Short mmCIF file of C-alpha atoms in Angstrom, two decimals:
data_model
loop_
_atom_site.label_atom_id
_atom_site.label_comp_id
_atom_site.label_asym_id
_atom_site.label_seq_id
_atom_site.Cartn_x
_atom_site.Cartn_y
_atom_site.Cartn_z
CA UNK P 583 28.39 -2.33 -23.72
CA UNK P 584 27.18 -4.50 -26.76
CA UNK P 585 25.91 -7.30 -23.85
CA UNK P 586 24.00 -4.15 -22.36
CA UNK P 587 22.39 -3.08 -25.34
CA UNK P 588 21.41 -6.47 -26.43
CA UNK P 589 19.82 -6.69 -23.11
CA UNK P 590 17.89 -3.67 -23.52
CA UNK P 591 16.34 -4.65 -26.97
CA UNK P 592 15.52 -8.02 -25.40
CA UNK P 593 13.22 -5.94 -22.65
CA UNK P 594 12.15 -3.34 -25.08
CA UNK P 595 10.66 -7.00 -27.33
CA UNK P 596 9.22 -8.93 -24.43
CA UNK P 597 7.78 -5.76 -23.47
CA UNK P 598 5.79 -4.87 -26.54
CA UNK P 599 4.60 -8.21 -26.77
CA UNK P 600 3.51 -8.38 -23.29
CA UNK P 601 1.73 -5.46 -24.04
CA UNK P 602 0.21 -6.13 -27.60
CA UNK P 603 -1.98 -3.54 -29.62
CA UNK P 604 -3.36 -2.65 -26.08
CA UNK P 605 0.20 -0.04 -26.41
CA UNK P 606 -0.94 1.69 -29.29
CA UNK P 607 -4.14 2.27 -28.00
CA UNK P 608 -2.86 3.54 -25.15
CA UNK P 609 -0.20 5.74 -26.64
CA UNK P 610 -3.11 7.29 -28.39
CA UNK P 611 -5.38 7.55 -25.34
CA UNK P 612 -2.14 9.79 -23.37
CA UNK P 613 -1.85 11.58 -26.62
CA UNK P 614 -5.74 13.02 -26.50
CA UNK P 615 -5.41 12.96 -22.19
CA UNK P 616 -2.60 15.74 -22.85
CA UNK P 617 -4.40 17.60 -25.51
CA UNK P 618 -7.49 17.92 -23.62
CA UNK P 619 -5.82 19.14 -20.38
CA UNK P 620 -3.34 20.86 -22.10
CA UNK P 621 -6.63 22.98 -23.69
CA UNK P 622 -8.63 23.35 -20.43
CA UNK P 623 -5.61 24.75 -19.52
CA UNK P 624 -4.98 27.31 -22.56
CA UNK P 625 -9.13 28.35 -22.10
CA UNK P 626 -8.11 29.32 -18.34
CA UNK P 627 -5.21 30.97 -19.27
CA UNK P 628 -7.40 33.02 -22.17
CA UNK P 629 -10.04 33.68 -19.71
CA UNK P 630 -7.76 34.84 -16.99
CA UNK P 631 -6.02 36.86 -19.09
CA UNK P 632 -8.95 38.58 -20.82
CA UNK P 633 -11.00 39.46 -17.14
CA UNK P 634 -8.22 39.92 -14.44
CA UNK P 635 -4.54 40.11 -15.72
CA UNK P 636 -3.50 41.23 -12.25
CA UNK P 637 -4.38 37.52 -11.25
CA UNK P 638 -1.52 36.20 -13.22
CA UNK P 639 1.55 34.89 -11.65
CA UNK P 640 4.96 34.22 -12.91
CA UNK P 641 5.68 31.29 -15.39
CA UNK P 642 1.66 32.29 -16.52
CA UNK P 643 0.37 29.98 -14.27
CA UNK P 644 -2.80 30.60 -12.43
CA UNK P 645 -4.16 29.66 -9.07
CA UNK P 646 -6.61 27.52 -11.01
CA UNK P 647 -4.27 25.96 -13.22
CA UNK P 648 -1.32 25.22 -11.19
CA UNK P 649 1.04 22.72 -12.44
CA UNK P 650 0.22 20.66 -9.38
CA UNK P 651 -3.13 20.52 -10.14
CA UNK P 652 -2.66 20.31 -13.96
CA UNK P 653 -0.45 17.32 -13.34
CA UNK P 654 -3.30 15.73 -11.05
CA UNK P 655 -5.40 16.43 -13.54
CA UNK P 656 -3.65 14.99 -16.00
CA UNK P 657 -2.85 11.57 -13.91
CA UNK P 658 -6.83 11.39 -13.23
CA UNK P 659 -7.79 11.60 -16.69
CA UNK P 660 -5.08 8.88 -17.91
CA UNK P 661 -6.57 6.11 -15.41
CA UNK P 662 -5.46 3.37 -13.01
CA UNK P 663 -1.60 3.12 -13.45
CA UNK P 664 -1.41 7.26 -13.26
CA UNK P 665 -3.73 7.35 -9.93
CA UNK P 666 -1.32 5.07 -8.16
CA UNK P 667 1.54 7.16 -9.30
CA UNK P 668 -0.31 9.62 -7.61
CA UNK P 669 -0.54 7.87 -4.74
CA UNK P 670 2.87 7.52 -4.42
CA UNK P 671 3.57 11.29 -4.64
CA UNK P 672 1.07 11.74 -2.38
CA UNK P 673 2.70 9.27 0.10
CA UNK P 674 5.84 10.90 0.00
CA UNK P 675 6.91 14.43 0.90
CA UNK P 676 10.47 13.75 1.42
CA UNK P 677 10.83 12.86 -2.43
CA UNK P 678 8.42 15.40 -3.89
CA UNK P 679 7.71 19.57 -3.36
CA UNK P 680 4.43 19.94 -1.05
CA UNK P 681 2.32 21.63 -3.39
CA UNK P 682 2.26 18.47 -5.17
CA UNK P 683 2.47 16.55 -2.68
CA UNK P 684 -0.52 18.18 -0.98
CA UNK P 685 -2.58 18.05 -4.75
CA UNK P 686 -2.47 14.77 -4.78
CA UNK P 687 -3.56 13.42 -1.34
CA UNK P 688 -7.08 13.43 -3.33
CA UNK P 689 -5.69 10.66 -5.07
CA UNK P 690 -5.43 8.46 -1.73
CA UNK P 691 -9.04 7.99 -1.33
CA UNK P 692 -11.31 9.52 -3.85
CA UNK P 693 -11.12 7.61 -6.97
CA UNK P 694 -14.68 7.74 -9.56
CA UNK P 695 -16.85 5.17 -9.21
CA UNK P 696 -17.80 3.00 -12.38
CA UNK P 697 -21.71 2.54 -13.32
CA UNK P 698 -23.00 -0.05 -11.10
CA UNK P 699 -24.61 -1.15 -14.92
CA UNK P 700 -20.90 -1.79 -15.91
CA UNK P 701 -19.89 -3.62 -12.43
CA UNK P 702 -23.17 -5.84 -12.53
CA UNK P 703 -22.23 -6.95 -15.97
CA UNK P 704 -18.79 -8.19 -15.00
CA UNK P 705 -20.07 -10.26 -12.07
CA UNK P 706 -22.95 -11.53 -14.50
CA UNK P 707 -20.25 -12.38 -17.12
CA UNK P 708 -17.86 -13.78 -14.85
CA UNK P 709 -19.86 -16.06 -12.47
CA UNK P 710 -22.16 -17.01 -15.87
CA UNK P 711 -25.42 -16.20 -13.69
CA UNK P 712 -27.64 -13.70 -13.24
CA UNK P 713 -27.22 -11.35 -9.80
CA UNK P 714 -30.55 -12.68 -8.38
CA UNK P 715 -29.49 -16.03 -8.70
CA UNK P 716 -26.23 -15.80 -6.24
CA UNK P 717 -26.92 -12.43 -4.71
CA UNK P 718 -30.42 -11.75 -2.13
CA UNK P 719 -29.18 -8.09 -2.83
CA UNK P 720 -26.25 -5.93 -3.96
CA UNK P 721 -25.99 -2.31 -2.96
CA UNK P 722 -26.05 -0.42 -6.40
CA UNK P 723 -23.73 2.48 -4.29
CA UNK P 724 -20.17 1.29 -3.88
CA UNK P 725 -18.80 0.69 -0.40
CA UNK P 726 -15.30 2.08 -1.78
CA UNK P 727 -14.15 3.35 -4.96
CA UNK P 728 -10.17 2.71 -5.85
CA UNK P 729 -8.02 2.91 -8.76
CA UNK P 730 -8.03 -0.93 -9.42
CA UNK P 731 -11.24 -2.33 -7.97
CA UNK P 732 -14.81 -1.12 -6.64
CA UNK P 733 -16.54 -2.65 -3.78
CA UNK P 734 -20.16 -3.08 -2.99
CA UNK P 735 -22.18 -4.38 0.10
CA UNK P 736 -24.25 -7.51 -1.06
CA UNK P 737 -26.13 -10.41 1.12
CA UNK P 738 -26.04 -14.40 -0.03
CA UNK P 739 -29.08 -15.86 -1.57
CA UNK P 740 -29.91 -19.28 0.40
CA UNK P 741 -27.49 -18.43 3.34
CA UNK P 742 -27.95 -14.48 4.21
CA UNK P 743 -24.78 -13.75 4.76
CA UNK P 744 -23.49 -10.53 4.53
CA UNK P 745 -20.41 -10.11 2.20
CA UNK P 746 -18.97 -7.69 0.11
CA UNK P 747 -17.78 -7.42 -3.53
CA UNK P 748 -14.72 -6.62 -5.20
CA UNK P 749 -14.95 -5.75 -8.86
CA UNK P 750 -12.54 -5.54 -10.98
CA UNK P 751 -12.72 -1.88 -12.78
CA UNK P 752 -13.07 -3.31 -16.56
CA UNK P 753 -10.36 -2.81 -19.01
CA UNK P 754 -7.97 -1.97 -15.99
CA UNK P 755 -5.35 -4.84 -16.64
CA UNK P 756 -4.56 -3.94 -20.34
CA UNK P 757 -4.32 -0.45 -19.42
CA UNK P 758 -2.07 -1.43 -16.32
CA UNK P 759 0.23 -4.37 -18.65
CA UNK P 760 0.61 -1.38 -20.63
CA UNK P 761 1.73 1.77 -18.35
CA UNK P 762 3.67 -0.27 -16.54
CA UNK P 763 5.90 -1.68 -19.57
CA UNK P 764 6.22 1.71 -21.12
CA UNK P 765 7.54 2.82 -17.91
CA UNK P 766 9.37 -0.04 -17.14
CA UNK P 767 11.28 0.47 -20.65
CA UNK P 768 11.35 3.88 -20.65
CA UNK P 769 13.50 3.42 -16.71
CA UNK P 770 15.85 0.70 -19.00
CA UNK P 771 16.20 3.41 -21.51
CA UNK P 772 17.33 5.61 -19.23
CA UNK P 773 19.29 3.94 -17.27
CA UNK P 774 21.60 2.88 -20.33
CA UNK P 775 22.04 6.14 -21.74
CA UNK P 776 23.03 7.53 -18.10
CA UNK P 777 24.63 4.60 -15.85
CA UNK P 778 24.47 6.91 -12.91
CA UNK P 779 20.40 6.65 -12.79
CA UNK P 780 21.06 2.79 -11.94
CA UNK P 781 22.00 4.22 -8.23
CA UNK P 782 19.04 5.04 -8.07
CA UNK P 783 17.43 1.58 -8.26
CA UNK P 784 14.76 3.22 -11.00
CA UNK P 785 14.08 -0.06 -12.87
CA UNK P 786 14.40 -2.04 -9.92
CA UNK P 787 11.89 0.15 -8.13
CA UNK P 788 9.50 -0.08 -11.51
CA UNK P 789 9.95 -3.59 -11.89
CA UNK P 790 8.33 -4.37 -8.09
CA UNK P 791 5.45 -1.56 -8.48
CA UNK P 792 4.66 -3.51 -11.84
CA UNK P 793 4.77 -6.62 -9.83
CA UNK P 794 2.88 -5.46 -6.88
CA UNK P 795 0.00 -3.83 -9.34
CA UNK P 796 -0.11 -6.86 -11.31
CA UNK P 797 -0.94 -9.11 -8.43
CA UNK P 798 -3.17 -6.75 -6.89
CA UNK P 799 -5.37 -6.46 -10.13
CA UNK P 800 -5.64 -10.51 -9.74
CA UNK P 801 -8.52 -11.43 -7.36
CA UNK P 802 -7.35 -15.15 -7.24
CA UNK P 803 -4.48 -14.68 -5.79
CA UNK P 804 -5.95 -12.47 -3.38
CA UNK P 805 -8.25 -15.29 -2.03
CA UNK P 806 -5.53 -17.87 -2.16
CA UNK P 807 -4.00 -15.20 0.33
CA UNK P 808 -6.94 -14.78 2.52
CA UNK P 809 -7.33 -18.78 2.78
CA UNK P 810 -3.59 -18.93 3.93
CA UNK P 811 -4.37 -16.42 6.38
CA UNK P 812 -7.23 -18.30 7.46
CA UNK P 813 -5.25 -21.45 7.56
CA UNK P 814 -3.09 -20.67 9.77
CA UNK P 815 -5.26 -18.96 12.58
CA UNK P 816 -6.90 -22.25 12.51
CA UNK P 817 -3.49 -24.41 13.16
CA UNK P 818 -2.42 -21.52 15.76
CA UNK P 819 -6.22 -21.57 17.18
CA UNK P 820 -6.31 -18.14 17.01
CA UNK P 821 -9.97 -17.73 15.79
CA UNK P 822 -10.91 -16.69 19.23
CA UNK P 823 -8.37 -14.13 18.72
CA UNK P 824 -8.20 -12.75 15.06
CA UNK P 825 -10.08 -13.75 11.89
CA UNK P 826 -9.77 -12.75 8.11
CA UNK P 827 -12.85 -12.96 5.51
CA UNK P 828 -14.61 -16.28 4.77
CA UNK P 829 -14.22 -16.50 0.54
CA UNK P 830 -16.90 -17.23 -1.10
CA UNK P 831 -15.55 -19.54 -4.16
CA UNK P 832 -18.47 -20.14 -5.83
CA UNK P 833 -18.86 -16.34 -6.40
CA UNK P 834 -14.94 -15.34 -7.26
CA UNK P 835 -13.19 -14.97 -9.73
CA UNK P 836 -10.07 -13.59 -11.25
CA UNK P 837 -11.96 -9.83 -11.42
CA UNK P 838 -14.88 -10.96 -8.98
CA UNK P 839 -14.26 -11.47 -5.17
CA UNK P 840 -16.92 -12.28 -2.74
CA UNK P 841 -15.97 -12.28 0.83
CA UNK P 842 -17.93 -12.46 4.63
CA UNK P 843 -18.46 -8.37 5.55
CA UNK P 844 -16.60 -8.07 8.58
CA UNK P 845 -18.49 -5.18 10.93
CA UNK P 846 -15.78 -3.54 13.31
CA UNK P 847 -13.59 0.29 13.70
CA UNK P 848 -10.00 1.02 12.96
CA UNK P 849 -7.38 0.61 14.80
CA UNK P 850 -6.60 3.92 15.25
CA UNK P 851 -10.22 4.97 16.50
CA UNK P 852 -9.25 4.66 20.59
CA UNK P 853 -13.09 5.76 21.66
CA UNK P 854 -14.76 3.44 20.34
CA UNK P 855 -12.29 0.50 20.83
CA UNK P 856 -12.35 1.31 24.43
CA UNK P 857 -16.30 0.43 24.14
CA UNK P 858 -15.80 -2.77 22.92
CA UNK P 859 -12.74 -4.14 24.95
CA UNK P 860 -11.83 -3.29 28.55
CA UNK P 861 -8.31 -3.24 27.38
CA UNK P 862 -7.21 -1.81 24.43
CA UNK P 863 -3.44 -2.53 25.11
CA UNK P 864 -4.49 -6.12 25.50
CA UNK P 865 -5.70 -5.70 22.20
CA UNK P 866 -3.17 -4.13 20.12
CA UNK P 867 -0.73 -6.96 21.41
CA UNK P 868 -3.00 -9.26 19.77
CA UNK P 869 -3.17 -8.08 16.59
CA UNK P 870 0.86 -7.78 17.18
CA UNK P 871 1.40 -11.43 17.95
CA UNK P 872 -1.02 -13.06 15.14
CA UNK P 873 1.08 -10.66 12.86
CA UNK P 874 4.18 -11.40 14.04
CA UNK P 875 3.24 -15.08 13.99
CA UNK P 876 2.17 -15.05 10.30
CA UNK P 877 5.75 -14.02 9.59
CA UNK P 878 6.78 -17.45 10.24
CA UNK P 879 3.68 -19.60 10.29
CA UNK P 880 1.88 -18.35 7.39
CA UNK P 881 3.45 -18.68 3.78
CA UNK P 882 2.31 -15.18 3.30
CA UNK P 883 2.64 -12.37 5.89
CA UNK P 884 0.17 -9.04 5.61
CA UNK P 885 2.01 -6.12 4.09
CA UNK P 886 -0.80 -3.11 3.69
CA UNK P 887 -1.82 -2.89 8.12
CA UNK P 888 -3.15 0.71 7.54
CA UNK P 889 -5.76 1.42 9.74
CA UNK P 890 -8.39 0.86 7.16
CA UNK P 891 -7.21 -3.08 7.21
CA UNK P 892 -7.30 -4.13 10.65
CA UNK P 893 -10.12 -3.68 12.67
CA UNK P 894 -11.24 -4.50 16.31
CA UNK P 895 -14.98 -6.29 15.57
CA UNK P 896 -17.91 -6.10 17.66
CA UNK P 897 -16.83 -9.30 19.26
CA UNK P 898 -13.77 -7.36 20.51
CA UNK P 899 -11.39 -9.89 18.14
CA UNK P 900 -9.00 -8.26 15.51
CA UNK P 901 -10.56 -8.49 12.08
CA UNK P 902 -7.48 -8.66 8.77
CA UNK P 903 -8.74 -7.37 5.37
CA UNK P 904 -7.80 -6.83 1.98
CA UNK P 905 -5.04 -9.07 1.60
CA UNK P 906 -3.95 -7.68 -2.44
CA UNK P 907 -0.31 -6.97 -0.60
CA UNK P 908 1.33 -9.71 1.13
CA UNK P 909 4.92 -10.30 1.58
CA UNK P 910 6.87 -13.17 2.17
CA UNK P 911 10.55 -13.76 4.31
CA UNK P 912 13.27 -16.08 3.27
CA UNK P 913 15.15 -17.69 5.91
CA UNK P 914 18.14 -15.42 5.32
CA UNK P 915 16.20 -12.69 5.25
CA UNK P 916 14.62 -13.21 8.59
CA UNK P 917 17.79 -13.77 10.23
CA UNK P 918 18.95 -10.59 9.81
CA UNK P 919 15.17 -9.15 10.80
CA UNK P 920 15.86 -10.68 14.16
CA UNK P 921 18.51 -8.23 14.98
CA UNK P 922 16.70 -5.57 13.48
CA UNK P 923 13.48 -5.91 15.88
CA UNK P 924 15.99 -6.49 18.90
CA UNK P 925 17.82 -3.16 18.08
CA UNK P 926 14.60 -1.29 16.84
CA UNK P 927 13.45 -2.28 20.51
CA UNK P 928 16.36 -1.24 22.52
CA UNK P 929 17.64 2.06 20.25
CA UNK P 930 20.91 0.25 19.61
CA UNK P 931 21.62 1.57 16.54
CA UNK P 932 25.22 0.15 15.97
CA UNK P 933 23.11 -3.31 15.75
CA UNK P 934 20.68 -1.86 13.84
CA UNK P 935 23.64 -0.51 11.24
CA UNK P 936 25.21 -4.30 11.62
CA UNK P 937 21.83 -6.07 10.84
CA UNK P 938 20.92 -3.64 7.56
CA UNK P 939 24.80 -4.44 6.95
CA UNK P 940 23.90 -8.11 6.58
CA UNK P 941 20.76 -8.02 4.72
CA UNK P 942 22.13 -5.69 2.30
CA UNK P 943 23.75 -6.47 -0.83
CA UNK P 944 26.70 -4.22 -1.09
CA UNK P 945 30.45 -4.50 -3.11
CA UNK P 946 31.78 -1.91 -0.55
CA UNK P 947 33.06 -1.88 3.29
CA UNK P 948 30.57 0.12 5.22
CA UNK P 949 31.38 2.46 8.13
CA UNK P 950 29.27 1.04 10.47
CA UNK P 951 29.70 3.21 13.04
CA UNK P 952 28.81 6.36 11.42
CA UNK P 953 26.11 4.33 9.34
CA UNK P 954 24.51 3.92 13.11
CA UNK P 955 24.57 7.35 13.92
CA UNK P 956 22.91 8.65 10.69
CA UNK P 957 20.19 6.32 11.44
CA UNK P 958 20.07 6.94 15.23
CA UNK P 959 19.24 10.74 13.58
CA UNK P 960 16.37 9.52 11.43
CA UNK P 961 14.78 6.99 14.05
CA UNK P 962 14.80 9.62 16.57
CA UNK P 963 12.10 11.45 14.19
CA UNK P 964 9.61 8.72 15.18
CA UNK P 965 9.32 10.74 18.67
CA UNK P 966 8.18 13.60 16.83
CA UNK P 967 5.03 11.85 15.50
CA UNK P 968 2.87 10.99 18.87
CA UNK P 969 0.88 14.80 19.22
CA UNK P 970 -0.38 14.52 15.68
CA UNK P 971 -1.57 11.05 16.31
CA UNK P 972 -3.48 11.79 19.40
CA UNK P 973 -4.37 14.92 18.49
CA UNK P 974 -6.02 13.90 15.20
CA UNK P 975 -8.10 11.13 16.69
CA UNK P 976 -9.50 12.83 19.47
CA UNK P 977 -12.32 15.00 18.09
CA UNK P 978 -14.92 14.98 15.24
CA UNK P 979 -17.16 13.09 13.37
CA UNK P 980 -15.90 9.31 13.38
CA UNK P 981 -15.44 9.16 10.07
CA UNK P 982 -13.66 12.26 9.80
CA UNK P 983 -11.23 11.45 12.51
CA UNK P 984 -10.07 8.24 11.00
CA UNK P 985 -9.47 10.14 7.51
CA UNK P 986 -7.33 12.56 9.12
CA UNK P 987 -5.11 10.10 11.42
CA UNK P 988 -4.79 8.17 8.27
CA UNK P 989 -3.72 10.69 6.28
CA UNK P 990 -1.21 12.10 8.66
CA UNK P 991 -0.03 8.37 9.18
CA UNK P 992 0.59 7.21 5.90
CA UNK P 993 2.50 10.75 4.82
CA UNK P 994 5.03 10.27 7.83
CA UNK P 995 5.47 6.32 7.96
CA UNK P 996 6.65 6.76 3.93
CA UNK P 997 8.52 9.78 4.60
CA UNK P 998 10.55 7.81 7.86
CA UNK P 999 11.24 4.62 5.24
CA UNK P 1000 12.31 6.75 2.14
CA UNK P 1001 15.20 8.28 4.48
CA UNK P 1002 16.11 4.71 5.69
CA UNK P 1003 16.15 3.29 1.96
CA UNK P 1004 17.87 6.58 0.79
CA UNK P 1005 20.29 6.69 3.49
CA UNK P 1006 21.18 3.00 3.24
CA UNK P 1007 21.54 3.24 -0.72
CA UNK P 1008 24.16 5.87 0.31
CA UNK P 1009 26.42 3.46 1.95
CA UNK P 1010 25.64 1.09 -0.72
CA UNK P 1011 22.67 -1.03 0.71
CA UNK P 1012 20.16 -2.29 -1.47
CA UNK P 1013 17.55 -4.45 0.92
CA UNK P 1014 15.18 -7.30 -0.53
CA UNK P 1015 11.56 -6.16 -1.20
CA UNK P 1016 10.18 -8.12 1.83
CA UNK P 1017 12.32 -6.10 4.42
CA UNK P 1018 10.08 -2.76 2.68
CA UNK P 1019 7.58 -4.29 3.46
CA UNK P 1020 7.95 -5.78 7.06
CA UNK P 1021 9.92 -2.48 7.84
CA UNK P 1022 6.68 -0.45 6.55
CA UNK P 1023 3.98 -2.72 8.80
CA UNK P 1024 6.51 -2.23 11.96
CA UNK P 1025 5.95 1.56 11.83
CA UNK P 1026 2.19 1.34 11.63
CA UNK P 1027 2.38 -0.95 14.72
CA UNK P 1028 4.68 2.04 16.31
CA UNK P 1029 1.79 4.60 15.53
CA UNK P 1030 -1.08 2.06 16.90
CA UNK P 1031 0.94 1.62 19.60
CA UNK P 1032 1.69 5.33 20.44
CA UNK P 1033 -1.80 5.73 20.51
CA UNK P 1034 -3.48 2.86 22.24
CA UNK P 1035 -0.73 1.93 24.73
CA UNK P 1036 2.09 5.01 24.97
CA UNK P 1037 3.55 3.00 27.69
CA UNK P 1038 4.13 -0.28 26.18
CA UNK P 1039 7.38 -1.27 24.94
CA UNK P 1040 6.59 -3.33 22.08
CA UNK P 1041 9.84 -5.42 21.20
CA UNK P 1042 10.85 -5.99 24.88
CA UNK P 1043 7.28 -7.01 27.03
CA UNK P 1044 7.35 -10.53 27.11
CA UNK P 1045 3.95 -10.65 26.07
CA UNK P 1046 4.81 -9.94 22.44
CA UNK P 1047 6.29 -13.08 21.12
CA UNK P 1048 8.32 -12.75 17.76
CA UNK P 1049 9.66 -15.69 15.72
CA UNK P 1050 8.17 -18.26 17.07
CA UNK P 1051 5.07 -19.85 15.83
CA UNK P 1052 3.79 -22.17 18.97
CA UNK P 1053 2.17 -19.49 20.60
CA UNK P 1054 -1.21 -19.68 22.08
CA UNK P 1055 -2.65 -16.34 23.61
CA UNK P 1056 -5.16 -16.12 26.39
CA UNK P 1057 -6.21 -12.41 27.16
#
């Protein structure tokens, strides 16, 4: 217990350094974020109260003031760090009630927008020039809007190319450093006054979101991952085949990335694919085999294939973008993978159960065969998902169709991994972060795949090749 506690106070010091006076501010920033919601609230309550009593419900809680919303609310008003939270709630039903769930899917894609005063003065500051002197133009309305970064359409001066811009939001890093150590201590604290919470894998879970964020809010590394992308459909010579974003290094930065606009549709939008290619099976096992090749050829693999990141261009190839997640796989870990894929193919779950077995870290014997029933029972959910999926891109506005599959996607493919991880955890499993993420990209590969080619048996037709990286493809 002493060695535990000394532990903790080491965290609890690295972390308030790491964080600096940038805490205190903060501390006080949550402090008015609570008051001020906390007295919309109380005037909605009075107001309520005063004109239609009958409107009340139990707990005094109104329709307008839910705590769902309140909570939203709340999470909005404190900034960056809270907004993913919200994402995360949003992202999955299995761990949260629906109403809030449902609140906060306006946290997956409407974000505000920053002044484009404030975002011109970053890239000004940053790149030390004025806009007119790198930029022929820059779109003063953002492209996108997110919780970390703002993008805007620009062109090149000298070369006209079209690109787009990714701006840091400013101020977002200190205000991330800090969330994410408060929370990151307060999931130590808690986990060494009640032992049991360490089950849970709280501060483990904490420590990779920090991680993740961290990386994300670091535009550097982000074009070091595009480049390594890049690199290696140029060994494979897959250009003819796949591209990611030319960087633009001479306009990036840490909190300033320019990159080549790539012009193409989603994945998931089948009508408009099918006008571009005469095969849109032929397509989706492209984009399956660069993937699968980056596992092993590139140092980083793509680990955030949502729709809204891979696109089939105008010249019919498959287009990667936004590279802020990548994952990477150890030898041992992809060992293990191996099996997984084979069994995920086949529906042999008792190599499936072996497989997770090995990749697991576990002090405990594990019941293999009843492991590989309980996840024959969760697997066999994935069957459920195709009539949403076709059904949600079939109709509409473009844009509106793509919102909606995407929506529907991302709620089900979390929902599907959080019973895996929770089920595993219950027979003692804990899995490296990379197998997440590789396990998450799989099942947005099963939903492309339900869609563009419902026949096509992914991890068994020949023409997918997986683990090898001399593969040339000719379509």
């Amino acid at each position: 217990m002493p060695g535990k506690f000394n532990d903790l106070l080491a965290d609890i010091f690295r972390m308030t350094v790491d964080t600096g006076p940038r805490g205190v501010l903060r501390l006080a920033q949550a402090v008015e974020a609570v008051v001020s919601i906390g007295a919309q609230w109380f005037v909605e309550q009075a107001q309520v109260y005063s004109f239609a009593p009958s409107l009340q419900i139990f707990g005094g809680s109104t329709l307008s003031s839910s705590p769902p919303r309140l909570l939203r609310r709340l999470f909005e008003r404190l900034g960056a760090t809270y907004i993913k939270l919200g994402q995360f709630i949003a992202s999955s039903p299995s761990l949260f009630p629906d109403e809030y769930v449902n609140e906060f899917q306006s946290c997956l894609d409407r974000t505000p927008a920053i002044p484009f005063a404030d975002v011109k003065a970053i890239i000004q500051e940053d790149l030390g020039r004025s806009l007119d002197d790198v930029y022929e133009y820059v779109d003063s309305a953002p492209l996108a809007s997110a919780s970390i970064a703002q993008v805007h359409a620009a062109r090149l001066k000298g070369s006209k190319k079209d690109v787009v811009i990714k701006v840091l939001k400013p101020g977002v890093v200190d205000v991330l450093r800090a969330d994410l150590n408060f929370l990151y201590v307060a999931a130590r604290v808690l986990e060494f006054l009640n032992p049991q919470i360490s089950r849970t894998s709280l501060v483990s879970v904490i420590g990779d979101l920090r991680t993740s964020i961290m990386e994300e809010a670091d535009f550097q590394k982000e074009a070091v991952n595009v480049e390594s992308f890049r690199t290696y459909l140029e060994t494979m010579n897959l250009f003819k085949q796949a591209t990611a974003p030319v960087v633009y290094r001479h306009c990036s930065t840490r909190r300033v990335l320019t990159m080549e606009r790539l012009y193409g549709v989603p994945l998931t939008d089948l009508k408009s694919i099918s006008s571009i290619v005469p095969n849109p099976e032929a397509t989706l096992i492209t984009a399956l085999n660069v993937w699968f090749g980056s596992l092993l050829g590139c140092e980083t693999f793509h680990a955030d294939v949502h729709a809204g990141n891979l696109l089939v261009l105008r010249d019919g190839r498959i287009g990667f973008i936004d590279f802020g997640i990548v994952g990477r796989v150890s030898p041992k870990t992809w060992v293990a993978v191996e099996t997984f894929l084979a069994s995920f193919g086949t529906g042999d779950y008792y190599a499936m159960a072996t497989a997770l077995n090995q990749m697991g870290a576990t002090d405990k014997k594990v019941d293999l065969l009843r492991f590989s029933k309980d996840l024959e029972k969760i697997f066999s959910a994935v069957k459920d998902l195709d009539s949403d999926i076709r059904i949600t891109t079939a109709g509409g506005p473009q844009g509106a169709t793509v919102a909606a599959t995407l929506a529907v996607d991302e709620r089900q493919i979390n929902a599907l991994l959080l019973d895996v991880f929770r089920l595993s955890e219950a027979y003692g499993l804990r899995f490296p972060r990379e197998f997440g993420l590789l396990l998450k990209q799989l099942l947005y590969f099963d939903r492309y795949t339900r869609l563009l080619a419902p026949d096509l048996k992914v991890l068994q037709d020949e023409r997918v090749i997986i683990g090898k990286t001399d593969r040339r493809y000719s379509y």
